Coordinates of C-alpha atoms in Angstrom, one line a residue:
Chain I
M29 CA 69.5 142.5 42.5
T30 CA 70.9 140.0 40.2
P31 CA 72.7 141.5 37.0
S32 CA 71.2 140.2 33.9
P33 CA 72.2 141.3 30.1
I34 CA 68.9 142.4 29.2
K35 CA 67.5 145.1 31.6
P36 CA 63.9 145.3 32.0
T37 CA 62.1 148.2 31.9
L38 CA 61.8 149.8 35.4
L39 CA 59.5 152.6 34.7
E40 CA 57.5 153.5 31.9
V41 CA 55.7 156.8 31.4
R42 CA 52.8 157.3 28.8
Q43 CA 51.8 160.3 27.8
L44 CA 51.5 162.0 30.9
G45 CA 49.6 165.1 31.3
R46 CA 48.6 167.2 34.5
R47 CA 45.9 170.3 34.3
F48 CA 45.6 172.3 37.5
V49 CA 42.3 174.5 37.6
M50 CA 43.5 177.8 38.8
P51 CA 41.0 180.2 40.7
R52 CA 38.4 181.7 39.4
S53 CA 39.2 185.3 38.3
A54 CA 35.7 186.7 38.0
M55 CA 32.6 185.3 40.3
W56 CA 30.4 183.7 37.4
G57 CA 33.2 183.2 34.3
P58 CA 34.7 180.0 34.0
A59 CA 37.6 178.7 36.0
S60 CA 40.8 178.6 33.8
S61 CA 43.1 175.8 33.7
L62 CA 47.0 175.6 33.6
Q63 CA 48.6 172.9 31.5
A64 CA 51.5 172.1 34.0
L65 CA 52.5 168.7 31.8
S66 CA 51.3 167.6 28.6
D67 CA 52.4 164.6 26.9
V68 CA 55.4 163.2 28.5
S69 CA 56.4 159.9 27.4
L70 CA 59.8 158.2 29.0
S71 CA 61.2 155.0 30.2
L72 CA 64.1 154.1 32.7
K73 CA 65.5 150.8 32.9
A74 CA 66.9 148.9 35.9
G75 CA 70.1 150.6 36.8
K76 CA 70.1 153.5 34.6
S77 CA 69.7 156.9 35.5
L78 CA 67.2 159.8 33.8
G79 CA 67.4 163.9 34.6
I80 CA 65.0 166.0 34.3
V81 CA 66.0 169.3 33.3
G82 CA 64.4 172.7 33.2
E83 CA 63.8 176.4 34.6
S84 CA 61.3 176.8 37.5
G85 CA 57.6 176.3 36.5
S86 CA 58.7 173.9 33.9
G87 CA 56.9 171.0 34.9
K88 CA 59.7 169.0 36.4
S89 CA 58.6 168.5 40.2
T90 CA 55.2 167.9 38.9
L91 CA 56.4 164.9 36.8
A92 CA 58.3 163.8 40.0
R93 CA 55.3 164.0 42.0
L94 CA 52.9 162.2 39.4
V95 CA 55.6 159.4 39.2
M96 CA 55.6 159.0 42.9
A97 CA 51.9 158.9 42.6
L98 CA 51.7 162.1 45.2
D99 CA 49.6 163.5 42.8
Q100 CA 46.6 162.1 40.1
P101 CA 47.8 162.8 36.1
T102 CA 44.8 164.1 34.1
E103 CA 45.8 162.1 30.8
G104 CA 48.2 159.2 30.7
Q105 CA 49.8 156.6 32.8
V106 CA 53.1 156.1 34.9
L107 CA 53.6 152.3 35.1
F108 CA 56.0 151.0 37.5
N109 CA 57.2 147.4 36.7
G110 CA 54.4 147.2 34.7
V111 CA 51.7 148.5 37.0
D112 CA 49.6 151.5 36.6
V113 CA 50.6 153.4 39.9
H114 CA 47.6 155.7 40.0
K115 CA 45.2 153.0 39.3
A116 CA 46.5 150.8 42.4
G117 CA 44.4 150.5 45.8
T118 CA 45.8 152.4 48.6
S119 CA 47.1 148.9 50.0
Q120 CA 48.8 147.7 46.7
L121 CA 50.1 151.2 46.4
R122 CA 51.6 150.7 49.6
H123 CA 53.5 147.9 48.4
L124 CA 54.4 149.1 45.4
R125 CA 55.8 152.2 47.1
S126 CA 58.6 150.2 48.9
G127 CA 59.8 149.9 45.3
F128 CA 60.2 153.6 44.6
Q129 CA 61.2 156.1 47.0
M130 CA 61.8 160.1 47.1
V131 CA 64.3 162.1 48.4
F132 CA 63.8 165.6 48.4
Q133 CA 65.7 169.2 48.1
D134 CA 65.8 170.6 51.9
P135 CA 67.3 168.9 53.9
Y136 CA 65.8 171.0 56.8
G137 CA 62.1 170.8 55.9
S138 CA 61.8 167.4 55.1
L139 CA 62.9 165.7 58.4
D140 CA 60.6 165.8 61.1
P141 CA 62.4 167.9 63.8
R142 CA 60.4 166.1 66.8
Q143 CA 61.6 162.7 65.7
K144 CA 64.5 160.6 66.4
V145 CA 66.7 159.2 63.1
L146 CA 65.4 156.0 64.2
S147 CA 61.8 156.6 63.5
I148 CA 62.5 159.1 60.4
V149 CA 64.7 156.0 58.8
T150 CA 62.1 153.3 59.6
E151 CA 58.9 155.1 58.7
P152 CA 58.9 153.5 55.2
I153 CA 58.8 150.1 56.6
Q154 CA 56.7 150.5 59.7
T155 CA 53.5 150.3 57.5
L156 CA 54.6 147.4 56.1
A157 CA 56.3 145.6 58.9
K158 CA 54.9 142.4 59.7
P159 CA 53.9 141.8 63.6
S160 CA 56.9 139.2 63.8
D161 CA 59.4 142.4 63.2
G162 CA 60.3 143.3 66.5
R163 CA 61.6 146.6 67.3
S164 CA 65.2 145.1 67.4
A165 CA 64.7 143.9 64.0
L166 CA 63.7 147.6 62.7
R167 CA 66.4 149.0 64.5
E168 CA 68.9 146.7 63.1
R169 CA 67.6 147.7 59.6
A170 CA 67.8 151.1 60.0
A171 CA 71.4 150.9 61.4
E172 CA 72.4 149.2 58.4
A173 CA 71.0 151.8 56.0
L174 CA 72.7 154.4 58.1
S175 CA 76.2 152.7 57.8
E176 CA 75.1 152.3 53.5
V177 CA 75.1 156.5 53.6
G178 CA 78.2 156.4 56.0
L179 CA 76.3 157.4 59.4
R180 CA 76.9 155.6 62.6
T181 CA 74.4 153.0 64.6
A182 CA 74.4 156.0 67.4
D183 CA 73.0 158.5 65.3
L184 CA 69.8 156.7 65.6
D185 CA 68.9 158.1 69.1
K186 CA 69.5 161.9 67.7
Y187 CA 67.2 164.4 66.5
P188 CA 67.6 166.1 63.0
H189 CA 69.1 169.4 64.5
E190 CA 72.0 167.3 65.6
F191 CA 73.1 167.5 62.0
S192 CA 74.4 169.3 59.0
G193 CA 72.9 169.7 55.9
G194 CA 74.5 167.1 54.0
Q195 CA 74.3 164.8 56.9
R196 CA 70.5 165.2 56.9
Q197 CA 70.5 164.6 53.1
R198 CA 72.4 161.1 54.1
I199 CA 69.6 160.7 56.6
A200 CA 67.0 161.3 54.0
I201 CA 69.0 159.1 51.5
A202 CA 69.1 155.9 54.4
R203 CA 65.2 156.6 54.7
A204 CA 64.7 155.5 51.0
L205 CA 67.1 153.1 51.0
I206 CA 65.8 151.3 53.5
T207 CA 63.1 149.6 51.6
R208 CA 65.4 148.2 49.7
P209 CA 63.6 150.2 46.2
A210 CA 64.7 149.9 42.7
L211 CA 64.0 153.6 41.8
I212 CA 64.5 156.6 43.8
V213 CA 63.3 159.6 42.8
A214 CA 65.5 162.6 43.9
D215 CA 64.0 166.3 43.3
E216 CA 67.0 168.7 43.5
P217 CA 68.8 166.5 45.8
V218 CA 72.0 168.4 46.5
S219 CA 71.0 172.0 45.4
A220 CA 70.5 173.4 49.3
L221 CA 74.1 171.7 50.1
D222 CA 77.5 173.7 50.0
V223 CA 80.3 172.6 47.1
S224 CA 82.1 170.4 49.3
V225 CA 79.4 168.4 50.9
Q226 CA 77.5 168.6 47.7
A227 CA 80.3 166.6 46.2
Q228 CA 80.1 164.0 49.2
V229 CA 76.3 163.3 48.3
L230 CA 76.9 163.2 44.7
N231 CA 79.5 160.3 45.3
L232 CA 77.4 158.6 47.4
M233 CA 74.5 158.4 45.3
M234 CA 77.1 156.9 42.5
D235 CA 78.3 154.7 44.7
L236 CA 74.9 152.9 46.1
Q237 CA 73.8 153.0 42.4
D238 CA 76.9 151.0 41.4
R239 CA 76.4 148.8 44.6
Y240 CA 72.6 148.1 44.3
G241 CA 71.7 148.5 40.6
L242 CA 69.3 151.7 41.5
S243 CA 67.8 153.7 39.2
Y244 CA 67.8 157.3 39.7
L245 CA 65.0 159.7 38.3
L246 CA 66.7 163.0 39.2
V247 CA 65.2 166.3 39.0
S248 CA 67.8 169.4 38.6
H249 CA 68.2 172.6 37.4
D250 CA 72.2 172.2 37.6
L251 CA 73.1 170.6 34.5
A252 CA 76.6 169.9 35.6
V253 CA 75.0 167.4 38.1
V254 CA 72.9 166.0 35.7
N255 CA 75.7 165.2 33.3
L256 CA 77.7 163.6 35.8
M257 CA 74.7 161.4 37.2
C258 CA 72.2 160.5 34.3
D259 CA 72.6 158.4 31.0
D260 CA 69.5 160.0 29.7
V261 CA 68.3 163.4 30.1
L262 CA 64.8 165.2 29.2
V263 CA 64.6 168.8 29.0
L264 CA 61.2 170.2 29.7
Q265 CA 59.6 173.8 29.1
S266 CA 56.2 174.9 30.1
G267 CA 55.1 171.4 30.5
Q268 CA 56.4 170.0 27.2
V269 CA 59.2 167.7 26.6
V270 CA 61.5 169.8 24.2
E271 CA 64.4 167.1 23.8
Q272 CA 65.3 163.8 25.4
G273 CA 68.1 161.2 24.7
P274 CA 71.7 160.2 25.7
A275 CA 73.2 162.7 28.2
A276 CA 76.3 162.6 26.2
H277 CA 74.8 163.6 23.1
I278 CA 72.5 166.2 24.2
F279 CA 75.1 168.1 26.5
Q280 CA 77.6 167.9 23.5
H281 CA 75.1 168.5 20.7
A282 CA 72.2 170.1 21.8
E283 CA 69.6 170.4 19.0
H284 CA 66.8 172.7 20.5
P285 CA 67.4 176.4 21.0
Y286 CA 66.3 176.1 24.7
T287 CA 68.6 173.5 25.6
R288 CA 71.5 175.1 24.0
M289 CA 70.5 178.2 26.0
L290 CA 70.2 176.3 29.1
I291 CA 73.8 174.9 28.5
S292 CA 75.3 178.3 27.5
A293 CA 73.6 179.7 30.7
V294 CA 75.6 177.8 32.9
P295 CA 78.3 179.9 34.8
G296 CA 81.8 179.3 33.6
T297 CA 80.7 177.3 30.8
R298 CA 83.9 178.5 28.7
D299 CA 86.2 176.3 31.1
A300 CA 83.8 173.2 31.1
F301 CA 83.9 173.2 27.1
L302 CA 87.9 173.5 27.3
E303 CA 88.1 170.4 30.0
Q304 CA 85.7 168.6 27.3
E305 CA 88.2 169.3 24.6
K306 CA 91.3 167.9 26.9
T307 CA 89.4 165.1 27.9
Chain U
M59 CA 93.8 198.2 39.6
A60 CA 96.1 200.1 42.1
D61 CA 95.9 203.6 41.1
M62 CA 98.9 205.3 42.6
S63 CA 97.8 209.0 41.6
N64 CA 94.4 208.6 43.6
P65 CA 96.0 207.5 47.3
T66 CA 92.8 207.3 49.3
P67 CA 91.0 204.2 47.8
L68 CA 87.4 203.9 47.7
L69 CA 87.3 201.0 50.4
Q70 CA 90.1 199.9 52.9
V71 CA 89.0 197.3 55.1
S72 CA 92.1 196.2 57.6
D73 CA 91.6 193.9 60.0
L74 CA 88.1 193.7 60.5
R75 CA 87.2 191.2 63.4
V76 CA 83.3 190.8 64.2
T77 CA 82.8 188.4 67.5
L78 CA 79.1 187.8 67.5
P79 CA 76.9 186.3 70.9
T80 CA 75.9 182.6 70.6
A81 CA 73.9 180.2 73.2
R82 CA 77.7 178.9 73.8
G83 CA 79.2 182.1 74.3
W84 CA 81.1 184.8 72.0
A85 CA 82.2 183.2 68.3
Q86 CA 84.9 184.8 66.2
A87 CA 82.9 184.8 63.2
L88 CA 85.1 187.3 61.5
R89 CA 89.3 186.7 62.0
G90 CA 91.1 189.4 60.4
V91 CA 89.8 190.4 57.1
S92 CA 91.6 192.7 54.8
L93 CA 90.7 194.0 51.4
R94 CA 91.1 197.2 49.1
M95 CA 89.2 198.5 46.4
E96 CA 89.4 201.2 43.9
R97 CA 86.2 202.8 42.3
G98 CA 85.3 200.4 39.1
Q99 CA 86.8 197.5 40.8
T100 CA 84.6 194.5 41.1
V101 CA 85.6 192.1 43.7
G102 CA 84.1 188.5 44.5
L103 CA 84.0 187.1 47.7
I104 CA 83.3 183.0 47.7
G105 CA 82.9 180.5 50.1
E106 CA 80.8 178.3 51.6
S107 CA 77.8 178.8 54.2
G108 CA 79.2 179.9 57.5
C109 CA 82.6 181.0 56.1
G110 CA 81.6 184.8 56.9
K111 CA 81.1 186.2 53.4
S112 CA 77.7 187.8 53.9
L113 CA 78.5 188.7 57.6
T114 CA 81.6 191.1 55.5
A115 CA 79.1 192.7 53.5
L116 CA 76.9 193.3 56.8
A117 CA 79.4 194.4 58.3
L118 CA 80.5 196.5 55.9
M119 CA 76.9 197.9 55.7
G120 CA 76.7 198.7 59.6
L121 CA 73.8 196.2 59.7
L122 CA 75.6 193.8 62.2
P123 CA 73.4 192.8 64.9
E124 CA 73.3 194.8 67.6
R125 CA 75.1 193.2 70.4
A126 CA 78.1 192.5 67.6
Q127 CA 81.6 193.3 68.6
V128 CA 83.5 194.9 65.8
S129 CA 87.4 195.5 65.9
G130 CA 89.3 196.6 62.9
S131 CA 88.7 199.4 60.4
I132 CA 86.5 200.0 57.4
L133 CA 87.2 203.2 55.4
L134 CA 85.0 204.3 52.6
H135 CA 86.6 207.0 51.1
G136 CA 88.9 207.5 53.9
Q137 CA 86.1 207.8 56.2
E138 CA 85.9 205.2 59.5
L139 CA 82.9 203.3 59.2
V140 CA 83.5 201.2 62.4
G141 CA 82.1 202.9 65.4
M142 CA 80.2 205.7 63.5
P143 CA 77.3 206.7 65.3
E144 CA 73.8 205.2 63.4
P145 CA 72.5 208.4 62.2
Q146 CA 75.5 208.9 60.2
L147 CA 75.8 205.7 58.6
C148 CA 71.7 206.0 57.8
Q149 CA 73.4 209.1 55.7
L150 CA 75.8 206.7 54.0
R151 CA 73.6 203.6 53.6
G152 CA 71.7 204.0 50.3
A153 CA 73.7 206.7 48.9
R154 CA 77.4 206.3 49.3
M155 CA 77.0 202.3 49.6
A156 CA 73.9 200.2 48.7
M157 CA 73.4 196.6 48.5
I158 CA 71.7 193.9 46.5
F159 CA 70.2 191.0 48.6
Q160 CA 69.8 187.4 47.8
E161 CA 66.0 186.9 48.0
P162 CA 64.1 189.8 46.5
M163 CA 60.8 188.5 47.6
T164 CA 61.4 189.0 51.4
A165 CA 63.9 191.8 50.8
L166 CA 61.0 194.1 49.1
N167 CA 57.8 195.3 51.2
P168 CA 54.7 193.7 50.0
L169 CA 52.6 196.0 51.1
H170 CA 54.1 198.8 49.0
P171 CA 53.9 199.6 44.9
I172 CA 57.4 199.3 43.4
W173 CA 57.5 203.1 42.7
K174 CA 57.3 204.1 46.6
Q175 CA 60.4 201.7 47.4
I176 CA 62.3 202.8 44.6
A177 CA 61.6 206.5 45.6
E178 CA 62.3 206.0 49.1
P179 CA 65.8 206.6 49.2
L180 CA 65.7 208.9 46.6
R181 CA 63.2 211.0 48.9
L182 CA 65.5 210.3 52.0
H183 CA 68.5 210.9 50.7
Q184 CA 68.0 213.5 48.0
H185 CA 65.2 215.1 49.2
M186 CA 62.9 214.8 46.2
G187 CA 59.4 215.3 46.0
V188 CA 56.9 212.7 44.9
A189 CA 56.4 213.6 41.5
E190 CA 60.0 213.9 41.0
A191 CA 60.9 210.7 42.6
K192 CA 58.1 208.7 40.6
A193 CA 59.8 210.2 37.6
R194 CA 63.2 209.1 38.8
A195 CA 61.7 205.7 39.6
L196 CA 60.4 205.2 36.0
E197 CA 63.8 205.9 34.6
L198 CA 65.5 203.5 37.0
L199 CA 63.3 200.6 35.7
D200 CA 64.1 201.8 32.2
R201 CA 67.4 201.7 33.0
V202 CA 67.4 198.0 34.6
Q203 CA 65.5 196.7 31.7
L204 CA 62.2 196.1 33.1
P205 CA 59.9 195.4 30.2
R206 CA 56.5 197.9 30.6
A207 CA 58.2 200.0 33.2
R208 CA 55.6 202.5 33.1
E209 CA 52.6 200.1 33.6
R210 CA 54.7 198.3 36.5
L211 CA 55.4 201.5 38.5
D212 CA 52.2 200.6 40.5
A213 CA 52.7 196.9 40.8
Y214 CA 53.5 195.0 43.8
P215 CA 56.3 192.8 44.7
H216 CA 54.0 189.6 44.2
Q217 CA 53.0 190.6 40.8
L218 CA 56.5 190.3 39.7
S219 CA 58.6 187.3 38.6
G220 CA 61.8 186.3 40.6
G221 CA 64.0 188.4 37.9
Q222 CA 61.5 191.2 37.6
R223 CA 62.1 191.6 41.4
Q224 CA 65.4 191.5 41.3
R225 CA 65.8 194.0 38.9
V226 CA 63.5 196.3 41.0
M227 CA 66.2 195.6 44.0
I228 CA 68.8 196.5 41.5
S229 CA 67.2 200.0 40.8
I230 CA 66.4 200.8 44.5
A231 CA 70.3 200.1 45.3
L232 CA 71.3 202.3 42.0
A233 CA 68.9 205.0 42.8
C234 CA 71.3 207.5 44.4
S235 CA 74.0 206.4 42.6
P236 CA 76.6 204.7 45.3
D237 CA 80.0 204.3 44.9
L238 CA 79.8 201.2 46.0
L239 CA 77.4 198.2 45.5
I240 CA 77.4 195.2 47.4
A241 CA 75.4 192.0 45.7
D242 CA 75.2 189.1 48.7
E243 CA 74.2 186.3 46.1
P244 CA 72.1 188.1 43.8
T245 CA 71.2 185.4 41.1
T246 CA 70.9 182.4 43.8
A247 CA 67.4 182.3 43.6
L248 CA 66.9 182.5 39.9
D249 CA 66.9 180.3 37.0
V250 CA 70.3 179.9 35.0
T251 CA 69.1 181.9 31.7
V252 CA 67.5 184.7 34.2
Q253 CA 70.7 184.7 36.1
K254 CA 72.7 185.4 33.1
E255 CA 70.8 188.5 32.0
V256 CA 70.7 189.8 35.8
L257 CA 74.4 189.6 36.2
A258 CA 75.1 191.0 32.6
L259 CA 73.1 193.7 33.8
I260 CA 75.1 194.5 37.0
K261 CA 78.1 194.5 35.4
Q262 CA 76.8 196.9 32.5
L263 CA 75.3 199.1 34.9
V264 CA 79.0 198.6 37.1
N265 CA 80.8 199.6 34.1
E266 CA 78.7 202.5 33.5
D267 CA 78.6 204.3 36.3
G268 CA 82.2 203.1 37.6
M269 CA 81.0 201.9 40.8
G270 CA 83.3 199.4 42.8
L271 CA 81.3 196.0 43.1
L272 CA 81.7 193.5 45.9
L273 CA 79.8 190.4 44.7
I274 CA 79.3 187.3 47.0
S275 CA 78.7 183.9 45.5
H276 CA 79.1 180.4 46.4
D277 CA 79.7 179.8 42.6
L278 CA 83.2 179.7 41.2
G279 CA 81.7 179.6 37.7
L280 CA 79.8 182.7 38.2
M281 CA 83.0 184.7 39.7
Q282 CA 84.9 183.8 36.7
D283 CA 82.6 185.7 34.4
Q284 CA 82.1 188.6 36.7
V285 CA 84.6 190.1 38.9
D286 CA 88.2 191.3 38.3
R287 CA 89.6 189.6 41.7
V288 CA 88.6 186.8 44.1
M289 CA 89.0 186.5 47.6
V290 CA 88.4 182.9 49.0
M291 CA 87.1 183.0 52.8
Y292 CA 87.1 180.0 55.2
G293 CA 86.4 180.1 58.5
G294 CA 86.0 183.8 58.9
S295 CA 89.2 184.7 57.4
V296 CA 90.3 185.3 53.5
V297 CA 92.5 182.2 52.9
E298 CA 93.5 183.4 49.1
S299 CA 93.2 186.5 46.9
A300 CA 94.4 187.2 43.7
A301 CA 93.0 188.5 40.0
T302 CA 90.6 186.1 38.8
P303 CA 92.4 184.4 35.6
E304 CA 95.3 184.1 38.1
L305 CA 93.5 182.1 40.6
F306 CA 91.5 180.3 38.0
A307 CA 95.1 179.6 36.4
H308 CA 97.3 178.9 39.7
R309 CA 95.2 177.8 42.9
A310 CA 97.5 177.8 45.7
H311 CA 95.6 177.4 49.1
P312 CA 94.6 173.6 49.5
Y313 CA 91.1 174.6 50.3
T314 CA 90.7 177.0 46.9
R315 CA 92.1 173.5 45.1
G316 CA 89.6 171.6 46.9
L317 CA 86.6 173.5 46.2
F318 CA 87.2 173.6 42.4
A319 CA 88.0 169.8 42.6
A320 CA 84.8 169.3 44.2
R321 CA 82.4 171.2 41.9
P322 CA 80.6 169.2 39.0
R323 CA 81.2 170.7 35.8
L324 CA 80.0 170.2 32.3
G325 CA 82.4 167.8 30.3
L326 CA 82.9 165.6 33.2
A327 CA 82.3 161.7 32.0
R328 CA 79.1 160.2 33.5
G329 CA 79.9 158.4 36.9
T330 CA 83.3 160.2 37.5
R331 CA 83.7 160.4 41.0
L332 CA 84.1 163.8 42.2
T333 CA 87.4 164.9 44.5
T334 CA 85.5 165.5 48.1
I335 CA 87.1 167.6 50.9
S336 CA 86.3 165.4 53.8
G337 CA 84.4 166.7 56.9
S338 CA 82.2 169.4 56.8
V339 CA 82.4 173.1 57.3
P340 CA 83.3 173.6 61.1
E341 CA 81.1 175.9 63.7
L342 CA 82.5 179.0 64.3
M343 CA 82.7 177.9 68.1
D344 CA 84.9 174.9 67.5
L345 CA 87.3 177.0 64.9
P346 CA 90.9 175.7 66.2
A347 CA 93.3 178.1 67.3
G348 CA 95.2 177.8 64.1
C349 CA 94.2 177.3 60.8
A350 CA 90.3 176.7 60.4
F351 CA 91.0 174.5 57.5
A352 CA 93.6 172.4 59.1
D353 CA 91.3 169.4 60.1
R354 CA 89.9 168.9 56.6
C355 CA 93.4 169.6 55.0
T356 CA 95.4 166.9 53.4
L357 CA 98.6 169.2 53.7
A358 CA 98.2 170.1 57.0
A359 CA 100.9 169.4 59.8
D360 CA 100.9 170.1 63.6
E361 CA 101.9 173.6 63.1
C362 CA 98.7 174.6 61.0
R363 CA 96.5 173.7 63.8
H364 CA 98.2 175.6 66.5
T365 CA 99.6 178.4 64.7
P366 CA 97.4 180.7 62.8
P367 CA 98.7 181.0 59.2
Q368 CA 100.9 184.3 57.7
V369 CA 99.9 185.7 54.7
E370 CA 102.3 184.6 51.9
S371 CA 102.8 185.9 48.4
V372 CA 102.7 183.3 45.7
G373 CA 104.9 185.2 43.7
L374 CA 103.2 185.0 40.3
Q375 CA 101.8 188.1 39.6
G376 CA 98.8 188.8 37.6
L377 CA 98.3 190.6 34.3
S378 CA 96.8 193.4 36.5
G379 CA 99.5 193.8 38.7
E380 CA 97.2 192.3 41.3
P381 CA 99.4 190.4 44.4
H382 CA 98.4 186.7 44.6
A383 CA 98.5 186.1 48.5
V384 CA 97.4 182.9 50.0
S385 CA 97.3 182.1 54.0
C386 CA 98.8 178.7 54.1
P387 CA 102.5 178.4 55.1
R388 CA 102.4 174.6 53.2
W389 CA 100.9 175.7 49.7
R390 CA 104.1 174.8 47.7
L391 CA 104.2 171.3 48.9
S392 CA 101.6 169.6 46.3

């Protein structure tokens, strides 16, 4: 990606809402519904990161799924480079998707245990591959993606169970990177990892962002991770945006009581604020 | 705090070793864990997955897999638990020592209403009748501050939220007023705000009853708020132990330092690279003869890989007079 002085808006979400119809409680009564997300608007520029925080049930993952076009909104739009992803046809969406990829939380559940790393990593480009691209070309691109995340070419012929949790998350990142996306939606990418491994994966994600001008939409319950990784933050409570703005500002001067409560509930916040004063 | 007037501590674990059968042969899962705990004292076990912290808890509760080989000693009120026959252990479990597990959904029985599950230890250990046990269950639910406790006696676990289920778990653990409470990652599955409430509750109950608390967690920040003393585990051994403020102020072991540095903290500037510990947690089968951390350690020398490290005193004493011990001959080097 060529750096330009004015960063274009990569992702724009307008008044997005999602209502789920719940099972009927009585045989003849009307089915109840749950407004999982309402009136969420955000924009994300190329090369920037946005953190989505909130507790379980706040709608974080619903938002991520809608952005990825894995689910249809009941209201609003998701524009990726100006194109409404929910209005795109199947084949157009397939091409659009090479621009935005996802990394999931569970490095054990998100990789097919019966596939070798080669087919896992190249899956996103297999549908887009031209007949002229031979197997060796695919393998080359997969090897490149693996070296990007600090794994070796020899790892292409192994199965997921041969890797540790941190390595599996690297494989998931390599799978996302292989299409050369502009945006990676990461849903709790490090919450299943041990502290020492989590730091390695976070550093890797930041390095990749610097190298390729990637944007991240980072869903996390961990405020410290969002603080480290994101330029902007959006706080969700029961599907509503309660606060959004620059992360540095919100973490120091949160206005909404819910945001303040989230920050003060982080264990060991006391020394965190001391460190802040020192710097 | 070491109480000299009471020579028999609540819990005295000496050189606890556990060997587990694996597909590749016997693995040394605990390699000599020792700890001492008085009534009313709270001790934290911290470490990454596979370091042996949960295994220590299971060993204390006598819940290890059947084929596990255990050596060393676990004295609860001076009574040896290692090698104790199962019927006797059953008398202690739930009565003198109790445990709170990480995932309240799987630890509770989905088919029984919650009052029955709280009443179970009461009926078993204190031979209460049904009515009496149910009344006591209500008292316990009130004590763990479950809202609308009376209506919820007949609720099933799926009708409660994660935080509420964890409160039920706590009330079961407390039912027979145990002397030792073991909490294994009690709030890992909960949201931060709920986590804060549940931890405050555990702390309050431990204070009121004067129990000993062994809290297991991977979260350093949580330890700081919750326990008097922290023991850091790695590769089946305790690598450092000290009073909590002392450990946070003067971390000595390279692994403890690495853990602190690797943790993302509020207040770090955007884009700051975290200091990492290279490599990953070793498999139990692949632990070196010497220090388990040697392969990831920046201070390691050849001797570290071959000779098990001796426990050294850091010399600085915490306010409480707790010794600060570290299992590393080279901790002074940085």
